[in-house]
């Protein structure tokens, strides 16, 4: 038995060597990279398919150089502060699995699942860490049963708070990472004539109560144009920036910029 449910009939999916199947014989084959596609056709026609190949590759190459390792460590510290000896963790919007795999190994978690709407991202994630169960799925229709996870993590990804609350246990936690006001400020200044600061929303309503917010701010120095380009193209700025402004970065060989995050811990309201 897995913690995935069938997107057709909502019955539990059983994992076999090369597929997942439910009691009603709905079958979903595993891709050669190890993930399973649980995104129904009507869902995928209504929503974009997530990060493309360029964004995924850029983020993988950038993160693998350790520029966000301090953030990863702080996320692990936040999880260690709330976890017990045995628990289940779902990464919603896991991308290529950088944070997912680090958290699993550093926090010593046996049961970890990751979902993302991007097949491109999961092709990397599934190959990199075979012990994590990955699926193509939407955060707005999670392929998990009610009250099944102890912890959800959501790192720079879309939030579906009703779904998050549904799949969390009554005493479950949501660990969310968002960019704060100074994040990538120098990168923005290098591109835009009038850069703007981020204005993150803190969620605190009938579904979740904010327990703690940890701020993390430090500087990174990129010493090659490749690293600068990877940072830019792994962000949404790449797709919202004019060609003329984007070309300003190609003239840079070094860039020192601020990274500024909040790691927010929420407790689900029973």
Short mmCIF file of C-alpha atoms in Angstrom, two decimals:
data_model
loop_
_atom_site.label_atom_id
_atom_site.label_comp_id
_atom_site.label_asym_id
_atom_site.label_seq_id
_atom_site.Cartn_x
_atom_site.Cartn_y
_atom_site.Cartn_z
CA UNK A 1 0.00 0.00 0.00
CA UNK A 2 1.19 3.51 -0.82
CA UNK A 3 -0.08 6.88 0.39
CA UNK A 4 -1.11 7.81 -3.14
CA UNK A 5 -4.79 7.57 -4.03
CA UNK A 6 -6.30 6.95 -7.44
CA UNK A 7 -7.21 10.22 -9.18
CA UNK A 8 -10.21 8.49 -10.77
CA UNK A 9 -11.99 6.76 -7.87
CA UNK A 10 -9.99 8.00 -4.84
CA UNK A 11 -9.19 4.47 -3.66
CA UNK A 12 -5.74 3.71 -2.28
CA UNK A 13 -3.09 2.83 -4.84
CA UNK A 14 -0.94 -0.25 -4.41
CA UNK A 15 2.60 -0.05 -5.72
CA UNK A 16 3.96 -2.80 -7.93
CA UNK A 17 7.33 -3.00 -9.64
CA UNK A 18 6.39 -0.89 -12.65
CA UNK A 19 2.99 0.57 -11.84
CA UNK A 20 0.44 1.73 -9.29
CA UNK A 21 -3.03 0.17 -9.27
CA UNK A 22 -6.24 0.51 -7.20
CA UNK A 23 -8.90 -2.05 -6.32
CA UNK A 24 -10.97 -0.86 -9.29
CA UNK A 25 -8.11 -1.75 -11.64
CA UNK A 26 -7.20 1.79 -12.58
CA UNK A 27 -3.51 1.51 -13.45
CA UNK A 28 -0.78 4.12 -13.68
CA UNK A 29 2.60 3.13 -15.08
CA UNK A 30 5.84 4.37 -13.60
CA UNK A 31 8.07 6.34 -15.92
CA UNK A 32 11.58 5.01 -16.45
CA UNK A 33 12.81 7.77 -14.13
CA UNK A 34 10.69 6.31 -11.30
CA UNK A 35 7.82 8.78 -10.94
CA UNK A 36 4.13 8.13 -11.70
CA UNK A 37 1.77 10.48 -13.53
CA UNK A 38 -1.43 11.01 -11.51
CA UNK A 39 -2.49 14.21 -13.27
CA UNK A 40 -5.81 13.69 -15.03
CA UNK A 41 -6.23 15.07 -18.55
CA UNK A 42 -8.94 17.54 -17.54
CA UNK A 43 -6.63 18.91 -14.85
CA UNK A 44 -3.66 19.34 -17.17
CA UNK A 45 -5.76 21.14 -19.80
CA UNK A 46 -6.78 23.76 -17.25
CA UNK A 47 -3.40 24.39 -15.66
CA UNK A 48 0.05 25.02 -17.08
CA UNK A 49 2.44 22.13 -16.77
CA UNK A 50 4.82 23.79 -14.38
CA UNK A 51 8.46 24.60 -14.91
CA UNK A 52 9.94 23.96 -18.34
CA UNK A 53 13.22 22.22 -19.13
CA UNK A 54 15.28 25.42 -19.04
CA UNK A 55 13.99 26.50 -15.62
CA UNK A 56 14.43 23.02 -14.16
CA UNK A 57 17.98 22.58 -15.47
CA UNK A 58 18.99 26.07 -14.35
CA UNK A 59 17.65 25.48 -10.84
CA UNK A 60 19.32 22.08 -10.58
CA UNK A 61 22.70 23.45 -11.69
CA UNK A 62 22.41 26.47 -9.39
CA UNK A 63 21.28 24.58 -6.28
CA UNK A 64 23.86 21.84 -6.73
CA UNK A 65 26.58 24.46 -6.26
CA UNK A 66 25.37 25.04 -2.70
CA UNK A 67 24.21 28.66 -2.94
CA UNK A 68 21.04 27.82 -0.99
CA UNK A 69 22.54 25.22 1.34
CA UNK A 70 22.03 27.51 4.35
CA UNK A 71 18.34 27.68 3.50
CA UNK A 72 18.16 23.91 3.19
CA UNK A 73 19.82 23.52 6.60
CA UNK A 74 17.38 25.97 8.19
CA UNK A 75 14.41 24.12 6.71
CA UNK A 76 15.77 20.90 8.22
CA UNK A 77 16.17 22.62 11.59
CA UNK A 78 12.56 23.79 11.43
CA UNK A 79 11.35 20.27 10.64
CA UNK A 80 13.45 18.76 13.42
CA UNK A 81 11.83 21.19 15.87
CA UNK A 82 8.35 19.78 15.22
CA UNK A 83 8.79 16.16 14.18
CA UNK A 84 8.43 13.08 16.33
CA UNK A 85 10.06 9.69 15.92
CA UNK A 86 7.78 8.38 13.19
CA UNK A 87 6.02 10.55 10.68
CA UNK A 88 5.06 11.02 7.03
CA UNK A 89 6.17 14.04 4.99
CA UNK A 90 4.77 15.30 1.68
CA UNK A 91 6.65 17.90 -0.40
CA UNK A 92 4.09 19.88 -2.40
CA UNK A 93 5.76 21.47 -5.41
CA UNK A 94 8.96 19.48 -5.00
CA UNK A 95 10.52 20.45 -8.33
CA UNK A 96 13.63 18.45 -9.16
CA UNK A 97 13.83 17.18 -5.59
CA UNK A 98 16.81 19.13 -4.23
CA UNK A 99 15.16 20.05 -0.95
CA UNK A 100 13.13 16.83 -0.77
CA UNK A 101 16.14 14.54 -0.84
CA UNK A 102 18.21 16.69 1.52
CA UNK A 103 15.39 16.82 4.04
CA UNK A 104 14.78 13.08 3.87
CA UNK A 105 18.41 12.27 4.50
CA UNK A 106 19.34 14.98 6.98
CA UNK A 107 16.16 14.65 9.05
CA UNK A 108 16.28 10.85 8.78
CA UNK A 109 12.74 10.41 7.46
CA UNK A 110 11.64 7.03 6.18
CA UNK A 111 8.41 8.01 4.42
CA UNK A 112 8.66 10.94 2.00
CA UNK A 113 6.49 11.75 -1.01
CA UNK A 114 6.87 14.56 -3.53
CA UNK A 115 4.46 15.95 -6.09
CA UNK A 116 4.91 18.52 -8.82
CA UNK A 117 2.94 19.45 -11.91
CA UNK A 118 6.12 19.50 -14.03
CA UNK A 119 7.18 16.25 -15.66
CA UNK A 120 10.46 17.93 -16.56
CA UNK A 121 11.25 18.43 -12.88
CA UNK A 122 10.30 14.91 -11.83
CA UNK A 123 12.50 13.37 -14.48
CA UNK A 124 15.43 14.69 -12.43
CA UNK A 125 13.88 13.99 -9.04
CA UNK A 126 12.95 10.38 -9.74
CA UNK A 127 16.43 9.48 -10.98
CA UNK A 128 18.24 11.23 -8.14
CA UNK A 129 16.51 9.61 -5.13
CA UNK A 130 14.82 6.24 -5.60
CA UNK A 131 13.56 5.97 -2.02
CA UNK A 132 11.19 8.95 -2.41
CA UNK A 133 7.81 8.41 -4.09
CA UNK A 134 7.22 11.05 -6.75
CA UNK A 135 4.10 11.84 -8.77
CA UNK A 136 3.01 14.36 -11.35
CA UNK A 137 0.00 15.99 -9.72
CA UNK A 138 -1.60 19.33 -8.94
CA UNK A 139 -1.38 20.99 -5.55
CA UNK A 140 -5.06 21.85 -5.99
CA UNK A 141 -6.07 18.17 -6.26
CA UNK A 142 -3.57 16.28 -4.16
CA UNK A 143 -3.38 12.52 -4.78
CA UNK A 144 -3.42 11.73 -1.06
CA UNK A 145 -6.17 10.58 1.28
CA UNK A 146 -7.58 12.69 4.11
CA UNK A 147 -5.51 13.00 7.30
CA UNK A 148 -2.52 11.12 5.94
CA UNK A 149 0.54 13.36 6.50
CA UNK A 150 2.23 14.68 9.61
CA UNK A 151 4.15 17.42 7.80
CA UNK A 152 3.75 19.20 4.49
CA UNK A 153 6.52 21.32 3.03
CA UNK A 154 5.85 24.00 0.43
CA UNK A 155 8.94 25.79 -0.88
CA UNK A 156 8.45 28.64 -3.37
CA UNK A 157 5.43 26.80 -4.73
CA UNK A 158 1.70 27.45 -5.22
CA UNK A 159 -0.43 27.03 -2.10
CA UNK A 160 -3.79 25.27 -1.90
CA UNK A 161 -4.57 25.66 1.78
CA UNK A 162 -7.85 23.74 1.69
CA UNK A 163 -6.10 20.74 0.17
CA UNK A 164 -3.16 21.07 2.53
CA UNK A 165 -5.52 21.01 5.49
CA UNK A 166 -7.42 18.04 4.09
CA UNK A 167 -4.39 15.74 3.78
CA UNK A 168 -2.76 16.76 7.08
CA UNK A 169 -3.42 14.89 10.30
CA UNK A 170 -5.20 16.80 13.04
CA UNK A 171 -1.89 17.57 14.74
CA UNK A 172 -0.05 18.17 11.44
CA UNK A 173 2.22 21.03 10.41
CA UNK A 174 2.83 23.00 7.25
CA UNK A 175 6.37 24.31 6.69
CA UNK A 176 6.31 27.01 4.05
CA UNK A 177 9.23 28.95 2.54
CA UNK A 178 8.67 32.33 0.89
CA UNK A 179 10.97 35.09 -0.41
CA UNK A 180 11.14 38.23 1.72
CA UNK A 181 11.55 41.87 0.72
CA UNK A 182 15.30 41.94 -0.01
CA UNK A 183 15.45 38.64 -1.89
CA UNK A 184 17.66 38.94 -5.00
CA UNK A 185 17.57 42.72 -4.67
CA UNK A 186 20.90 43.31 -6.41
CA UNK A 187 19.90 40.99 -9.25
CA UNK A 188 16.73 43.02 -9.74
CA UNK A 189 18.69 46.28 -9.65
CA UNK A 190 20.97 44.97 -12.37
CA UNK A 191 17.97 44.27 -14.62
CA UNK A 192 15.22 46.75 -13.91
CA UNK A 193 15.17 50.54 -13.87
CA UNK A 194 12.58 50.45 -11.06
CA UNK A 195 12.92 47.20 -9.10
CA UNK A 196 10.28 46.28 -6.56
CA UNK A 197 10.49 44.48 -3.24
CA UNK A 198 8.59 41.30 -2.45
CA UNK A 199 5.49 41.53 -0.29
CA UNK A 200 4.85 38.00 1.01
CA UNK A 201 1.54 37.09 2.54
CA UNK A 202 1.48 35.46 5.96
CA UNK A 203 -1.31 32.92 6.13
CA UNK A 204 -3.14 32.81 9.45
CA UNK A 205 -6.82 31.93 9.26
CA UNK A 206 -9.36 29.29 10.24
CA UNK A 207 -7.33 26.46 8.67
CA UNK A 208 -3.81 27.18 9.93
CA UNK A 209 -2.24 29.01 12.84
CA UNK A 210 1.20 30.53 12.46
CA UNK A 211 3.46 28.96 15.11
CA UNK A 212 6.80 30.47 14.16
CA UNK A 213 8.46 32.45 11.39
CA UNK A 214 12.22 32.23 10.96
CA UNK A 215 13.98 34.86 8.88
CA UNK A 216 17.11 33.97 6.95
CA UNK A 217 19.17 36.60 5.14
CA UNK A 218 22.67 36.33 3.71
CA UNK A 219 24.72 37.27 0.66
CA UNK A 220 25.87 35.05 -2.18
CA UNK A 221 28.52 35.88 -4.75
CA UNK A 222 28.25 34.46 -8.26
CA UNK A 223 31.59 34.44 -10.04
CA UNK A 224 30.59 33.22 -13.51
CA UNK A 225 28.05 34.40 -16.03
CA UNK A 226 26.72 30.85 -16.13
CA UNK A 227 25.77 31.03 -12.44
CA UNK A 228 24.17 34.45 -12.93
CA UNK A 229 22.22 33.18 -15.92
CA UNK A 230 21.09 30.06 -14.02
CA UNK A 231 19.84 32.14 -11.10
CA UNK A 232 17.90 34.42 -13.41
CA UNK A 233 16.36 31.68 -15.55
CA UNK A 234 15.28 29.56 -12.58
CA UNK A 235 13.06 32.41 -11.36
CA UNK A 236 9.74 33.72 -12.76
CA UNK A 237 11.54 36.98 -13.57
CA UNK A 238 12.97 35.34 -16.70
CA UNK A 239 9.53 35.02 -18.26
CA UNK A 240 8.37 38.49 -17.21
CA UNK A 241 11.43 40.45 -18.33
CA UNK A 242 11.95 42.11 -21.69
CA UNK A 243 14.75 40.85 -23.89
CA UNK A 244 16.45 44.24 -23.63
CA UNK A 245 16.52 44.14 -19.83
CA UNK A 246 17.54 40.47 -19.70
CA UNK A 247 20.55 41.15 -21.92
CA UNK A 248 22.00 43.40 -19.21
CA UNK A 249 22.94 40.25 -17.29
CA UNK A 250 25.01 38.84 -20.14
CA UNK A 251 27.53 41.62 -19.55
CA UNK A 252 28.14 40.56 -15.94
CA UNK A 253 30.82 38.10 -14.87
CA UNK A 254 30.26 38.52 -11.13
CA UNK A 255 27.24 39.41 -9.04
CA UNK A 256 26.86 39.72 -5.28
CA UNK A 257 23.24 39.58 -4.22
CA UNK A 258 21.14 39.23 -1.10
CA UNK A 259 18.99 36.16 -0.51
CA UNK A 260 16.20 36.73 1.97
CA UNK A 261 13.72 34.07 3.09
CA UNK A 262 11.10 33.28 5.68
CA UNK A 263 10.60 29.71 6.91
CA UNK A 264 7.06 29.71 8.30
CA UNK A 265 5.72 26.92 10.51
CA UNK A 266 1.95 26.55 10.65
CA UNK A 267 -0.15 24.14 12.70
CA UNK A 268 -3.33 22.79 11.20
CA UNK A 269 -6.49 23.79 13.08
CA UNK A 270 -8.43 20.58 13.92
#
